[in-house]
One Martini backbone bead per residue (centre of mass of N, CA, C, O) as a GRO file, in nm:
protein
  403
    1LEU     BB    1  -1.380   7.219  -2.036
    2ALA     BB    2  -1.516   7.408  -1.852
    3MET     BB    3  -1.795   7.395  -1.654
    4GLY     BB    4  -1.979   7.665  -1.512
    5GLY     BB    5  -2.060   7.908  -1.307
    6THR     BB    6  -1.951   8.131  -1.073
    7SER     BB    7  -2.118   7.928  -0.816
    8SER     BB    8  -1.930   7.660  -0.963
    9GLN     BB    9  -1.724   7.477  -0.963
   10PRO     BB   10  -1.571   7.341  -1.189
   11ILE     BB   11  -1.599   7.109  -1.485
   12ASP     BB   12  -1.601   6.817  -1.622
   13VAL     BB   13  -1.858   6.668  -1.809
   14ARG     BB   14  -1.681   6.466  -2.012
   15VAL     BB   15  -1.464   6.250  -1.875
   16THR     BB   16  -1.659   5.993  -1.931
   17ASP     BB   17  -1.656   6.096  -2.289
   18ARG     BB   18  -1.501   5.951  -2.546
   19LYS     BB   19  -1.642   6.041  -2.789
   20SER     BB   20  -1.581   6.328  -2.764
   21LEU     BB   21  -1.283   6.328  -2.779
   22THR     BB   22  -1.257   6.213  -3.031
   23LYS     BB   23  -1.387   6.455  -3.195
   24GLU     BB   24  -1.163   6.639  -3.083
   25LEU     BB   25  -0.914   6.517  -3.207
   26CYS     BB   26  -0.975   6.507  -3.489
   27LEU     BB   27  -0.994   6.817  -3.478
   28ARG     BB   28  -0.714   6.843  -3.445
   29ARG     BB   29  -0.590   6.713  -3.682
   30LYS     BB   30  -0.866   6.808  -3.865
   31ASP     BB   31  -1.080   6.987  -4.074
   32TYR     BB   32  -1.356   6.830  -4.137
   33GLU     BB   33  -1.598   6.967  -4.129
   34SER     BB   34  -1.528   7.150  -4.419
   35MET     BB   35  -1.524   6.918  -4.587
   36GLN     BB   36  -1.777   6.864  -4.631
   37HIS     BB   37  -2.087   6.889  -4.790
   38ARG     BB   38  -2.177   7.111  -5.024
   39TYR     BB   39  -2.266   7.419  -5.168
   40VAL     BB   40  -2.080   7.591  -5.456
   41VAL     BB   41  -2.098   7.964  -5.538
   42GLU     BB   42  -1.841   8.146  -5.476
   43GLY     BB   43  -1.650   8.108  -5.705
   44LEU     BB   44  -1.813   8.098  -5.948
   45THR     BB   45  -1.969   8.391  -5.884
   46ASN     BB   46  -1.654   8.528  -5.895
   47SER     BB   47  -1.603   8.510  -6.143
   48GLN     BB   48  -1.508   8.649  -6.476
   49GLU     BB   49  -1.571   8.429  -6.694
   50ASN     BB   50  -1.906   8.488  -6.574
   51SER     BB   51  -2.167   8.570  -6.660
   52ARG     BB   52  -2.465   8.681  -6.590
   53ASN     BB   53  -2.606   8.424  -6.646
   54ARG     BB   54  -2.443   8.208  -6.525
   55VAL     BB   55  -2.504   8.291  -6.243
   56ALA     BB   56  -2.802   8.276  -6.246
   57GLU     BB   57  -2.722   7.951  -6.318
   58LEU     BB   58  -2.622   7.857  -6.060
   59LEU     BB   59  -2.805   8.007  -5.843
   60HIS     BB   60  -3.032   7.767  -5.910
   61ARG     BB   61  -2.852   7.503  -5.903
   62ALA     BB   62  -2.910   7.560  -5.578
   63ALA     BB   63  -3.141   7.597  -5.492
   64ILE     BB   64  -3.190   7.287  -5.629
   65ARG     BB   65  -2.955   7.126  -5.541
   66ASP     BB   66  -2.706   7.035  -5.748
   67PRO     BB   67  -2.530   6.785  -5.762
   68GLN     BB   68  -2.318   6.956  -5.944
   69ILE     BB   69  -2.255   7.176  -5.672
   70CYS     BB   70  -2.124   6.920  -5.458
   71GLN     BB   71  -1.871   6.979  -5.239
   72GLY     BB   72  -1.598   6.774  -5.114
   73GLY     BB   73  -1.407   6.581  -4.941
   74GLU     BB   74  -1.246   6.345  -4.850
   75ASN     BB   75  -1.467   6.089  -4.755
   76SER     BB   76  -1.682   6.247  -4.903
   77GLN     BB   77  -2.042   6.278  -4.981
   78VAL     BB   78  -2.328   6.392  -5.085
   79PHE     BB   79  -2.529   6.283  -4.855
   80MET     BB   80  -2.360   6.479  -4.615
   81GLU     BB   81  -2.537   6.705  -4.674
   82ALA     BB   82  -2.630   6.877  -4.394
   83SER     BB   83  -2.983   6.877  -4.559
   84MET     BB   84  -2.959   6.544  -4.562
   85LEU     BB   85  -2.829   6.337  -4.329
   86PRO     BB   86  -3.083   6.345  -4.130
   87LEU     BB   87  -3.232   6.153  -4.345
   88VAL     BB   88  -3.045   5.939  -4.349
   89ILE     BB   89  -3.044   5.879  -4.001
   90SER     BB   90  -3.356   5.772  -4.033
   91PHE     BB   91  -3.279   5.496  -4.156
   92LEU     BB   92  -2.995   5.391  -3.984
   93PHE     BB   93  -3.081   5.357  -3.729
   94GLY     BB   94  -2.875   5.167  -3.582
   95GLY     BB   95  -2.613   4.974  -3.630
   96ALA     BB   96  -2.552   5.118  -3.903
   97LEU     BB   97  -2.493   5.398  -3.753
   98ILE     BB   98  -2.237   5.254  -3.597
   99ARG     BB   99  -2.086   5.224  -3.857
  100CYS     BB  100  -1.998   5.490  -3.975
  101PHE     BB  101  -1.837   5.608  -3.725
  102GLU     BB  102  -1.601   5.341  -3.868
  103VAL     BB  103  -1.463   5.496  -4.139
  104CYS     BB  104  -1.378   5.788  -4.049
  105PRO     BB  105  -1.296   6.073  -3.904
  106LEU     BB  106  -1.502   6.234  -4.084
  107TRP     BB  107  -1.768   6.052  -4.021
  108PHE     BB  108  -1.757   6.109  -3.706
  109VAL     BB  109  -1.804   6.392  -3.698
  110VAL     BB  110  -2.074   6.439  -3.906
  111TYR     BB  111  -2.214   6.335  -3.769
  112TYR     BB  112  -2.246   6.427  -3.470
  113LYS     BB  113  -2.313   6.687  -3.555
  114THR     BB  114  -2.577   6.597  -3.635
  115LEU     BB  115  -2.734   6.459  -3.403
  116ASP     BB  116  -2.696   6.736  -3.204
  117GLN     BB  117  -2.911   6.884  -3.430
  118VAL     BB  118  -3.155   6.723  -3.404
  119PHE     BB  119  -3.081   6.674  -3.076
  120SER     BB  120  -3.166   7.017  -2.990
  121LYS     BB  121  -3.480   7.032  -2.880
  122ILE     BB  122  -3.449   6.900  -2.638
  123ASP     BB  123  -3.239   7.087  -2.513
  124ARG     BB  124  -3.457   7.353  -2.498
  125GLY     BB  125  -3.645   7.229  -2.357
  126PHE     BB  126  -3.533   7.185  -2.096
  127LYS     BB  127  -3.470   7.520  -2.033
  128GLN     BB  128  -3.792   7.557  -2.071
  129TYR     BB  129  -3.821   7.381  -1.775
  130TYR     BB  130  -3.539   7.369  -1.581
  131GLY     BB  131  -3.354   7.605  -1.590
  132GLN     BB  132  -3.309   7.705  -1.287
  133SER     BB  133  -3.275   7.429  -1.131
  134LEU     BB  134  -3.148   7.355  -1.388
  135HIS     BB  135  -2.805   7.387  -1.538
  136LEU     BB  136  -2.741   7.334  -1.851
  137GLU     BB  137  -2.446   7.242  -1.958
  138TYR     BB  138  -2.414   6.971  -2.148
  139ALA     BB  139  -2.472   6.770  -2.447
  140ARG     BB  140  -2.506   6.462  -2.561
  141THR     BB  141  -2.404   6.130  -2.745
  142ASP     BB  142  -2.527   5.785  -2.698
  143TRP     BB  143  -2.381   5.469  -2.730
  144SER     BB  144  -2.474   5.101  -2.601
  145PRO     BB  145  -2.510   4.823  -2.571
  146VAL     BB  146  -2.713   4.509  -2.556
  147HIS     BB  147  -2.791   4.246  -2.339
  148VAL     BB  148  -2.924   4.025  -2.576
  149ALA     BB  149  -2.985   3.715  -2.768
  150GLU     BB  150  -2.952   3.973  -2.965
  151ALA     BB  151  -2.761   4.208  -3.080
  152GLY     BB  152  -2.770   4.527  -2.929
  153ILE     BB  153  -2.889   4.850  -2.889
  154ARG     BB  154  -2.875   5.205  -2.755
  155ILE     BB  155  -2.964   5.535  -2.768
  156ASP     BB  156  -2.894   5.863  -2.668
  157ARG     BB  157  -2.958   6.184  -2.437
  158ILE     BB  158  -2.736   6.351  -2.291
  159LEU     BB  159  -2.767   6.515  -1.981
  160ILE     BB  160  -2.595   6.786  -1.844
  161ALA     BB  161  -2.639   6.939  -1.498
  162ARG     BB  162  -2.691   7.207  -1.233
  163VAL     BB  163  -2.767   7.184  -0.945
  164THR     BB  164  -2.982   7.403  -0.736
  165SER     BB  165  -3.107   7.582  -0.452
  166HIS     BB  166  -3.416   7.554  -0.512
  167HIS     BB  167  -3.481   7.218  -0.384
  168VAL     BB  168  -3.386   7.200  -0.112
  169ASN     BB  169  -3.473   6.964   0.072
  170HIS     BB  170  -3.607   6.749  -0.202
  171CYS     BB  171  -3.804   6.622  -0.432
  172THR     BB  172  -3.748   6.534  -0.765
  173LYS     BB  173  -3.899   6.551  -1.086
  174VAL     BB  174  -3.835   6.419  -1.408
  175SER     BB  175  -3.999   6.447  -1.708
  176TYR     BB  176  -4.134   6.257  -2.037
  177GLY     BB  177  -4.290   6.232  -2.319
  178TYR     BB  178  -4.331   5.949  -2.569
  179ALA     BB  179  -4.303   5.875  -2.917
  180TYR     BB  180  -4.296   5.633  -3.171
  181LYS     BB  181  -4.201   5.656  -3.570
  182SER     BB  182  -4.238   5.379  -3.633
  183GLY     BB  183  -4.451   5.079  -3.649
  184GLN     BB  184  -4.677   4.933  -3.453
  185LEU     BB  185  -4.657   5.170  -3.229
  186ALA     BB  186  -4.739   5.433  -3.437
  187ASP     BB  187  -4.983   5.344  -3.510
  188ASP     BB  188  -5.110   5.314  -3.231
  189ASP     BB  189  -5.049   5.626  -3.174
  190ASP     BB  190  -5.204   5.756  -3.361
  191GLN     BB  191  -5.524   5.641  -3.291
  192ASN     BB  192  -5.439   5.744  -2.991
  193ASN     BB  193  -5.447   6.080  -3.092
  194MET     BB  194  -5.752   6.035  -3.110
  195ASN     BB  195  -6.010   6.133  -3.023
  196LYS     BB  196  -6.353   6.113  -3.051
  197ASN     BB  197  -6.374   6.425  -3.186
  198GLY     BB  198  -6.114   6.362  -3.426
  199TYR     BB  199  -5.887   6.518  -3.233
  200GLU     BB  200  -5.538   6.567  -3.128
  201ASP     BB  201  -5.389   6.411  -2.916
  202LYS     BB  202  -5.120   6.499  -2.657
  203THR     BB  203  -5.069   6.314  -2.527
  204ASP     BB  204  -4.850   6.040  -2.472
  205PRO     BB  205  -4.800   5.672  -2.449
  206PHE     BB  206  -4.524   5.791  -2.278
  207GLU     BB  207  -4.297   5.761  -2.015
  208CYS     BB  208  -4.063   5.946  -1.821
  209SER     BB  209  -3.848   5.918  -1.498
  210PHE     BB  210  -3.691   6.111  -1.229
  211LYS     BB  211  -3.527   6.086  -0.943
  212PHE     BB  212  -3.416   6.330  -0.650
  213ASP     BB  213  -3.195   6.429  -0.411
  214THR     BB  214  -3.155   6.749  -0.238
  215PHE     BB  215  -2.859   6.891  -0.099
  216SER     BB  216  -2.629   7.037   0.064
  217LYS     BB  217  -2.381   7.157   0.029
  218GLY     BB  218  -2.121   6.882   0.143
  219THR     BB  219  -2.299   6.678   0.234
  220SER     BB  220  -2.338   6.373   0.307
  221ARG     BB  221  -2.404   6.090   0.169
  222SER     BB  222  -2.640   5.833   0.108
  223PHE     BB  223  -2.633   5.452   0.006
  224TRP     BB  224  -2.786   5.202  -0.160
  225ILE     BB  225  -2.634   4.817  -0.242
  226HIS     BB  226  -2.717   4.525  -0.397
  227LYS     BB  227  -2.635   4.166  -0.405
  228ASP     BB  228  -2.695   3.894  -0.602
  229ILE     BB  229  -2.592   3.541  -0.549
  230CYS     BB  230  -2.793   3.350  -0.574
  231ARG     BB  231  -2.876   3.080  -0.716
  232PHE     BB  232  -3.162   3.079  -0.835
  233HIS     BB  233  -3.074   3.356  -1.013
  234GLY     BB  234  -2.826   3.440  -1.035
  235ASP     BB  235  -2.575   3.658  -1.285
  236GLU     BB  236  -2.643   3.822  -1.569
  237THR     BB  237  -2.522   4.126  -1.511
  238ARG     BB  238  -2.284   4.153  -1.271
  239VAL     BB  239  -2.508   4.398  -1.138
  240ALA     BB  240  -2.584   4.596  -0.887
  241ALA     BB  241  -2.825   4.739  -0.730
  242THR     BB  242  -2.922   5.054  -0.692
  243GLN     BB  243  -3.065   5.353  -0.576
  244ASN     BB  244  -3.292   5.487  -0.743
  245ILE     BB  245  -3.293   5.731  -0.596
  246THR     BB  246  -3.067   5.991  -0.628
  247PRO     BB  247  -2.823   6.180  -0.379
  248VAL     BB  248  -2.754   6.510  -0.419
  249CYS     BB  249  -2.601   6.842  -0.445
  250VAL     BB  250  -2.507   7.113  -0.458
  251ASN     BB  251  -2.319   7.162  -0.760
  252ASP     BB  252  -2.403   6.938  -0.900
  253ARG     BB  253  -2.431   6.644  -1.136
  254ILE     BB  254  -2.676   6.547  -1.370
  255GLU     BB  255  -2.753   6.228  -1.586
  256ILE     BB  256  -2.973   6.270  -1.843
  257ALA     BB  257  -3.147   5.999  -2.037
  258VAL     BB  258  -3.250   5.976  -2.354
  259ASN     BB  259  -3.455   5.759  -2.524
  260LEU     BB  260  -3.403   5.705  -2.896
  261PHE     BB  261  -3.313   5.351  -2.892
  262ASN     BB  262  -3.480   5.049  -2.925
  263ALA     BB  263  -3.636   4.761  -2.983
  264MET     BB  264  -3.877   4.925  -3.041
  265GLY     BB  265  -3.740   5.194  -3.165
  266LEU     BB  266  -3.786   5.490  -3.285
  267VAL     BB  267  -3.763   5.798  -3.160
  268ASP     BB  268  -3.963   6.075  -3.179
  269VAL     BB  269  -3.846   6.392  -3.139
  270ASP     BB  270  -4.076   6.562  -3.174
  271ARG     BB  271  -4.241   6.366  -2.926
  272VAL     BB  272  -4.053   6.494  -2.697
  273ARG     BB  273  -4.201   6.617  -2.349
  274TRP     BB  274  -4.156   6.787  -2.126
  275ARG     BB  275  -4.265   6.796  -1.760
  276PRO     BB  276  -4.287   6.944  -1.532
  277LEU     BB  277  -4.204   6.981  -1.224
  278GLU     BB  278  -4.167   6.783  -0.940
  279ILE     BB  279  -4.230   6.820  -0.597
  280PHE     BB  280  -4.101   6.602  -0.282
  281PRO     BB  281  -4.034   6.523   0.012
  282ILE     BB  282  -3.815   6.379   0.231
  283GLN     BB  283  -3.717   6.049   0.243
  284GLU     BB  284  -3.665   5.733   0.346
  285ARG     BB  285  -3.378   5.520   0.199
  286GLN     BB  286  -3.487   5.225   0.149
  287CYS     BB  287  -3.417   4.906   0.136
  288PRO     BB  288  -3.653   4.643   0.003
  289ILE     BB  289  -3.516   4.389   0.217
  290GLU     BB  290  -3.601   4.566   0.502
  291GLN     BB  291  -3.893   4.433   0.499
  292GLU     BB  292  -3.763   4.143   0.556
  293LEU     BB  293  -3.596   4.222   0.824
  294PHE     BB  294  -3.511   4.233   1.193
  295ASP     BB  295  -3.270   4.114   1.246
  296TRP     BB  296  -2.944   4.121   1.378
  297TYR     BB  297  -2.589   3.979   1.343
  298ASP     BB  298  -2.313   3.910   1.333
  299LEU     BB  299  -2.089   3.625   1.261
  300ASP     BB  300  -2.096   3.432   1.513
  301SER     BB  301  -2.367   3.393   1.534
  302PHE     BB  302  -2.491   3.336   1.258
  303GLN     BB  303  -2.276   3.105   1.162
  304SER     BB  304  -2.426   2.874   1.326
  305GLN     BB  305  -2.727   2.872   1.178
  306SER     BB  306  -2.544   2.872   0.902
  307VAL     BB  307  -2.489   2.681   0.590
  308GLU     BB  308  -2.286   2.918   0.516
  309ARG     BB  309  -2.038   3.095   0.370
  310LEU     BB  310  -1.893   3.334   0.511
  311GLN     BB  311  -1.815   3.686   0.541
  312ILE     BB  312  -1.640   3.997   0.531
  313PRO     BB  313  -1.693   4.263   0.288
  314ASP     BB  314  -1.359   4.384   0.286
  315PHE     BB  315  -1.270   4.464  -0.038
  316PHE     BB  316  -1.228   4.849  -0.066
  317SER     BB  317  -0.967   4.878   0.011
  318VAL     BB  318  -0.879   5.252   0.070
  319GLN     BB  319  -1.128   5.379  -0.045
  320LEU     BB  320  -1.372   5.202   0.155
  321ARG     BB  321  -1.408   5.183   0.450
  322HIS     BB  322  -1.507   4.922   0.720
  323ILE     BB  323  -1.733   4.940   0.978
  324SER     BB  324  -1.967   4.724   0.912
  325THR     BB  325  -2.181   4.437   0.942
  326GLU     BB  326  -2.434   4.205   0.927
  327TYR     BB  327  -2.707   3.996   0.966
  328ALA     BB  328  -2.950   3.816   0.773
  329GLY     BB  329  -3.182   3.504   0.794
  330ILE     BB  330  -3.252   3.171   0.629
  331ASP     BB  331  -3.273   3.073   0.327
  332VAL     BB  332  -3.106   3.373   0.309
  333ALA     BB  333  -2.860   3.510   0.325
  334VAL     BB  334  -2.773   3.891   0.489
  335SER     BB  335  -2.573   4.150   0.459
  336LYS     BB  336  -2.489   4.435   0.626
  337THR     BB  337  -2.282   4.720   0.543
  338GLN     BB  338  -2.051   4.954   0.596
  339LEU     BB  339  -1.971   5.237   0.411
  340ARG     BB  340  -1.622   5.464   0.338
  341ALA     BB  341  -1.527   5.724   0.223
  342ASP     BB  342  -1.191   5.807   0.192
  343ALA     BB  343  -1.000   5.785  -0.020
  344GLN     BB  344  -0.882   5.818  -0.328
  345GLY     BB  345  -1.007   5.695  -0.604
  346VAL     BB  346  -1.011   5.404  -0.745
  347VAL     BB  347  -1.198   5.087  -0.688
  348PRO     BB  348  -1.051   4.766  -0.766
  349GLN     BB  349  -1.275   4.586  -0.719
  350ALA     BB  350  -1.558   4.662  -0.807
  351ASP     BB  351  -1.608   4.574  -1.094
  352ARG     BB  352  -1.628   4.263  -1.006
  353ILE     BB  353  -1.808   4.269  -0.760
  354LEU     BB  354  -2.029   4.508  -0.868
  355GLY     BB  355  -2.006   4.570  -1.215
  356SER     BB  356  -1.875   4.883  -1.119
  357ARG     BB  357  -1.726   5.212  -1.115
  358PHE     BB  358  -1.592   5.383  -0.914
  359GLU     BB  359  -1.499   5.693  -0.721
  360VAL     BB  360  -1.312   5.893  -0.511
  361LEU     BB  361  -1.346   6.206  -0.407
  362PRO     BB  362  -1.294   6.512  -0.303
  363ARG     BB  363  -1.502   6.668  -0.058
  364SER     BB  364  -1.543   6.953  -0.239
  365SER     BB  365  -1.624   6.777  -0.501
  366PRO     BB  366  -1.786   6.756  -0.757
  367ILE     BB  367  -2.056   6.521  -0.917
  368ILE     BB  368  -2.153   6.257  -1.177
  369LEU     BB  369  -2.503   6.174  -1.158
  370PRO     BB  370  -2.669   5.925  -1.253
  371LEU     BB  371  -2.969   5.865  -1.366
  372LYS     BB  372  -3.272   5.634  -1.270
  373ARG     BB  373  -3.515   5.509  -1.410
  374VAL     BB  374  -3.818   5.452  -1.304
  375GLY     BB  375  -3.849   5.099  -1.254
  376LEU     BB  376  -3.596   5.010  -1.301
  377GLN     BB  377  -3.261   4.832  -1.171
  378HIS     BB  378  -3.161   4.885  -1.480
  379ASP     BB  379  -2.939   5.079  -1.658
  380ARG     BB  380  -2.678   5.227  -1.693
  381PHE     BB  381  -2.341   5.171  -1.748
  382THR     BB  382  -2.185   5.353  -1.483
  383LYS     BB  383  -1.999   5.540  -1.338
  384ILE     BB  384  -1.954   5.597  -0.952
  385GLN     BB  385  -1.931   5.870  -0.751
  386LEU     BB  386  -1.743   6.022  -0.460
  387ARG     BB  387  -1.724   6.116  -0.144
  388GLN     BB  388  -1.549   6.225   0.088
  389GLY     BB  389  -1.817   6.079   0.341
  390ASP     BB  390  -1.953   5.886   0.212
  391ALA     BB  391  -2.219   5.627   0.236
  392ILE     BB  392  -2.253   5.257   0.223
  393LEU     BB  393  -2.509   4.997   0.209
  394LEU     BB  394  -2.442   4.666   0.184
  395TYR     BB  395  -2.598   4.423   0.008
  396ILE     BB  396  -2.583   4.038   0.061
  397SER     BB  397  -2.712   3.772  -0.141
  398GLN     BB  398  -2.728   3.422  -0.027
  399GLY     BB  399  -2.801   3.144  -0.121
  400GLY     BB  400  -3.013   2.868  -0.157
  401LYS     BB  401  -3.189   2.662  -0.385
  402MET     BB  402  -3.212   2.424  -0.592
  403THR     BB  403  -3.471   2.291  -0.828
   0.00000   0.00000   0.00000
């Protein structure tokens, strides 16, 4: 499905979404949505054998939602009726809900459609606040494992929006407030929602925000990546940290993940409130490690004063062309490598070395850019798309003594 207005090059905004594709393939096989349980009165009331009193009785049973006239196809259950299933889902949120998607194609389609309906309020609020600056093209629900001591899961509403030219050459902040629905956090929220006069306070206890810099269409972007392989830090996530404030161009698409379920509980969808857009001047985005290092040397000069085995990290040819590498540091050796997106295609070694999938697209192609929540080093593990001509500053920290 091609998305986008007439002023933007068409792009498939679901290109990285397997779940929407799975739903689409299921519906091509069979019309599973028509097999969902529903209250059937059409055939009964139209039958010539039914008297007027009988028809009135059937309509009354439909009005009180009598389960006996709620019918569905194979593998569908009464509790999957459209008005009932959202209530059921609210009790299943988490691992139990994900298990429901694995039952059969009918359950996958119906549950996925219901989540779209439950979260539609979030989509409408986004359009209301940011419609002119960020044109919402597609919204979907995503879930992924959380790598902690005990297996966890996170569920997000993913909004994909096209960046317009309203705030070009500025930094944009998108944010929303929220509260949790159940548990101790919700009890605390309820107490905090009452001000000293006893009236409800509309201030939400939590806030998430995203920032991105907007450049003119066709501008070559530049951003930094930091990979820490120091001995005393370990490498638990295996994923390099990327620039928190993402550079985007006009007509690119951004992905904003509204987190709705995590280890802290279930977010109350009715308490998700978008905040007005905030605009700031664009600043130079520098990797924080640059503030600690001043003198940079080439490999031969630096190797003579370092005990670490160093090499030039030219691992990503031909998609990412190596430009130069410099070294700095004392106890910890840091390399700074300039790379430039050159040849189209998936970068083969990126997943193994940087922990993320990288892909280089044509210079004139719009790209999809997942935004990272402000304050986080890692958020969602997603594919990173580049355009030919984009520049990357790759920092790699290594060494350090074990204590």
